[in-house]
PDB file of C-alpha atoms in Angstrom:
ATOM      1  CA  UNK A   1       1.502  -4.725  17.555  1.00 60.00           C
ATOM      2  CA  UNK A   2       4.386  -6.964  18.554  1.00 76.00           C
ATOM      3  CA  UNK A   3       3.604  -9.294  15.664  1.00 73.00           C
ATOM      4  CA  UNK A   4       3.600  -6.360  13.225  1.00 64.00           C
ATOM      5  CA  UNK A   5       7.012  -5.253  14.468  1.00 74.00           C
ATOM      6  CA  UNK A   6       8.355  -8.804  14.153  1.00 79.00           C
ATOM      7  CA  UNK A   7       7.095  -9.152  10.574  1.00 73.00           C
ATOM      8  CA  UNK A   8       8.432  -5.727   9.656  1.00 71.00           C
ATOM      9  CA  UNK A   9      11.835  -6.636  11.070  1.00 79.00           C
ATOM     10  CA  UNK A  10      11.885  -9.949   9.179  1.00 78.00           C
ATOM     11  CA  UNK A  11      10.930  -8.300   5.884  1.00 73.00           C
ATOM     12  CA  UNK A  12      13.421  -5.471   6.326  1.00 77.00           C
ATOM     13  CA  UNK A  13      16.205  -7.920   7.172  1.00 75.00           C
ATOM     14  CA  UNK A  14      15.295 -10.050   4.183  1.00 71.00           C
ATOM     15  CA  UNK A  15      15.455  -6.992   1.927  1.00 66.00           C
ATOM     16  CA  UNK A  16      18.802  -5.939   3.415  1.00 73.00           C
ATOM     17  CA  UNK A  17      20.063  -9.455   2.625  1.00 70.00           C
ATOM     18  CA  UNK A  18      19.393  -8.769  -1.068  1.00 72.00           C
ATOM     19  CA  UNK A  19      15.961 -10.394  -1.345  1.00 65.00           C
ATOM     20  CA  UNK A  20      14.335  -7.962  -3.778  1.00 70.00           C
ATOM     21  CA  UNK A  21      11.101  -9.988  -3.733  1.00 79.00           C
ATOM     22  CA  UNK A  22      10.050  -8.340  -0.471  1.00 79.00           C
ATOM     23  CA  UNK A  23      10.594  -4.687  -1.435  1.00 86.00           C
ATOM     24  CA  UNK A  24       6.937  -4.155  -2.304  1.00 90.00           C
ATOM     25  CA  UNK A  25       5.871  -5.582   1.074  1.00 89.00           C
ATOM     26  CA  UNK A  26       8.301  -3.310   2.916  1.00 88.00           C
ATOM     27  CA  UNK A  27       7.004  -0.342   0.900  1.00 91.00           C
ATOM     28  CA  UNK A  28       3.385  -1.082   1.779  1.00 93.00           C
ATOM     29  CA  UNK A  29       4.208  -1.539   5.461  1.00 90.00           C
ATOM     30  CA  UNK A  30       6.032   1.805   5.450  1.00 90.00           C
ATOM     31  CA  UNK A  31       2.992   3.469   3.883  1.00 94.00           C
ATOM     32  CA  UNK A  32       0.659   1.929   6.454  1.00 92.00           C
ATOM     33  CA  UNK A  33       2.953   3.034   9.277  1.00 89.00           C
ATOM     34  CA  UNK A  34       3.051   6.599   7.894  1.00 92.00           C
ATOM     35  CA  UNK A  35      -0.739   6.645   7.633  1.00 93.00           C
ATOM     36  CA  UNK A  36      -1.012   5.756  11.325  1.00 89.00           C
ATOM     37  CA  UNK A  37       1.738   8.059  12.601  1.00 87.00           C
ATOM     38  CA  UNK A  38       0.749  11.594  13.496  1.00 82.00           C
ATOM     39  CA  UNK A  39       3.520  13.950  12.412  1.00 84.00           C
ATOM     40  CA  UNK A  40       3.741  17.375  10.824  1.00 84.00           C
ATOM     41  CA  UNK A  41       4.216  15.962   7.307  1.00 88.00           C
ATOM     42  CA  UNK A  42       2.157  12.822   7.862  1.00 89.00           C
ATOM     43  CA  UNK A  43      -0.197  13.281   4.923  1.00 90.00           C
ATOM     44  CA  UNK A  44       2.583  14.060   2.438  1.00 92.00           C
ATOM     45  CA  UNK A  45       4.675  11.163   3.720  1.00 94.00           C
ATOM     46  CA  UNK A  46       1.778   8.714   3.519  1.00 95.00           C
ATOM     47  CA  UNK A  47       0.835   9.832  -0.003  1.00 96.00           C
ATOM     48  CA  UNK A  48       4.398   9.388  -1.246  1.00 97.00           C
ATOM     49  CA  UNK A  49       4.842   6.012   0.421  1.00 96.00           C
ATOM     50  CA  UNK A  50       1.514   4.644  -0.831  1.00 97.00           C
ATOM     51  CA  UNK A  51       2.343   5.787  -4.359  1.00 97.00           C
ATOM     52  CA  UNK A  52       5.769   4.150  -4.038  1.00 97.00           C
ATOM     53  CA  UNK A  53       4.195   0.896  -2.847  1.00 96.00           C
ATOM     54  CA  UNK A  54       1.743   0.908  -5.759  1.00 97.00           C
ATOM     55  CA  UNK A  55       4.381   1.539  -8.400  1.00 97.00           C
ATOM     56  CA  UNK A  56       6.979  -0.841  -6.923  1.00 95.00           C
ATOM     57  CA  UNK A  57       4.382  -3.628  -6.753  1.00 96.00           C
ATOM     58  CA  UNK A  58       3.149  -2.975 -10.284  1.00 96.00           C
ATOM     59  CA  UNK A  59       6.635  -2.751 -11.791  1.00 95.00           C
ATOM     60  CA  UNK A  60       7.589  -5.976 -10.049  1.00 94.00           C
ATOM     61  CA  UNK A  61       4.609  -7.772 -11.580  1.00 95.00           C
ATOM     62  CA  UNK A  62       2.762  -8.117  -8.271  1.00 96.00           C
ATOM     63  CA  UNK A  63      -0.598  -6.955  -9.640  1.00 96.00           C
ATOM     64  CA  UNK A  64      -2.547  -8.209  -6.632  1.00 95.00           C
ATOM     65  CA  UNK A  65      -0.259  -6.373  -4.210  1.00 96.00           C
ATOM     66  CA  UNK A  66      -0.453  -3.187  -6.296  1.00 97.00           C
ATOM     67  CA  UNK A  67      -4.257  -3.518  -6.114  1.00 97.00           C
ATOM     68  CA  UNK A  68      -4.101  -3.972  -2.349  1.00 96.00           C
ATOM     69  CA  UNK A  69      -1.809  -0.956  -1.931  1.00 97.00           C
ATOM     70  CA  UNK A  70      -4.105   1.152  -4.084  1.00 98.00           C
ATOM     71  CA  UNK A  71      -7.164  -0.035  -2.166  1.00 97.00           C
ATOM     72  CA  UNK A  72      -5.508   0.789   1.158  1.00 97.00           C
ATOM     73  CA  UNK A  73      -4.485   4.208  -0.181  1.00 97.00           C
ATOM     74  CA  UNK A  74      -8.086   4.890  -1.210  1.00 98.00           C
ATOM     75  CA  UNK A  75      -9.239   3.991   2.296  1.00 97.00           C
ATOM     76  CA  UNK A  76      -6.668   6.310   3.825  1.00 96.00           C
ATOM     77  CA  UNK A  77      -7.654   9.156   1.519  1.00 97.00           C
ATOM     78  CA  UNK A  78     -11.351   8.714   2.264  1.00 97.00           C
ATOM     79  CA  UNK A  79     -11.215   8.038   6.001  1.00 95.00           C
ATOM     80  CA  UNK A  80      -8.250  10.099   7.176  1.00 93.00           C
ATOM     81  CA  UNK A  81      -7.839  12.868   4.632  1.00 94.00           C
ATOM     82  CA  UNK A  82     -11.426  13.291   3.460  1.00 95.00           C
ATOM     83  CA  UNK A  83     -10.443  13.464  -0.212  1.00 96.00           C
ATOM     84  CA  UNK A  84     -13.385  11.680  -1.820  1.00 97.00           C
ATOM     85  CA  UNK A  85     -12.354  12.446  -5.410  1.00 98.00           C
ATOM     86  CA  UNK A  86      -8.839  11.032  -5.132  1.00 97.00           C
ATOM     87  CA  UNK A  87     -10.084   8.113  -3.025  1.00 97.00           C
ATOM     88  CA  UNK A  88     -12.550   7.237  -5.781  1.00 97.00           C
ATOM     89  CA  UNK A  89      -9.789   7.427  -8.392  1.00 97.00           C
ATOM     90  CA  UNK A  90      -7.586   5.009  -6.443  1.00 97.00           C
ATOM     91  CA  UNK A  91     -10.448   2.663  -5.624  1.00 96.00           C
ATOM     92  CA  UNK A  92     -11.323   2.452  -9.327  1.00 97.00           C
ATOM     93  CA  UNK A  93      -7.641   1.782 -10.065  1.00 97.00           C
ATOM     94  CA  UNK A  94      -7.575  -0.985  -7.474  1.00 97.00           C
ATOM     95  CA  UNK A  95     -10.707  -2.531  -8.965  1.00 96.00           C
ATOM     96  CA  UNK A  96      -9.085  -2.501 -12.413  1.00 96.00           C
ATOM     97  CA  UNK A  97      -5.958  -4.177 -11.051  1.00 96.00           C
ATOM     98  CA  UNK A  98      -8.057  -6.821  -9.275  1.00 95.00           C
ATOM     99  CA  UNK A  99      -9.924  -7.379 -12.552  1.00 95.00           C
ATOM    100  CA  UNK A 100      -6.630  -7.727 -14.438  1.00 92.00           C
ATOM    101  CA  UNK A 101      -5.519 -10.263 -11.846  1.00 93.00           C
ATOM    102  CA  UNK A 102      -8.785 -12.186 -12.222  1.00 90.00           C
ATOM    103  CA  UNK A 103     -10.125 -11.552  -8.726  1.00 90.00           C
ATOM    104  CA  UNK A 104     -13.703 -10.926  -9.779  1.00 87.00           C
ATOM    105  CA  UNK A 105     -15.021 -11.850  -6.328  1.00 84.00           C
ATOM    106  CA  UNK A 106     -13.188  -8.868  -4.857  1.00 82.00           C
ATOM    107  CA  UNK A 107     -14.413  -6.551  -7.613  1.00 84.00           C
ATOM    108  CA  UNK A 108     -18.038  -7.665  -7.292  1.00 82.00           C
ATOM    109  CA  UNK A 109     -17.988  -7.297  -3.522  1.00 73.00           C
TER     110      UNK A 109
END
């Protein structure tokens, strides 16, 4: 956990120092943190943050990171929320993004 905190701090500091290339990483880390934190609005927060991470990555041209964020969101929806239908939707979206990126090994797995 200490390593996660260190990486988060480094990425956040880098973003604060005007390095826009790390915004999608910070967004995904925030989504992962929300998914693990038990609060009253945890599910709503996690959904919003995962969707933000997906769209920020995609808009920035980071197709592989958008695919990863969407894959992680699908896992959260399936394992923590129990929403099989939405999890399937996001997993299919992640597979399409991996295909677009050319990562056929991931898709076939």
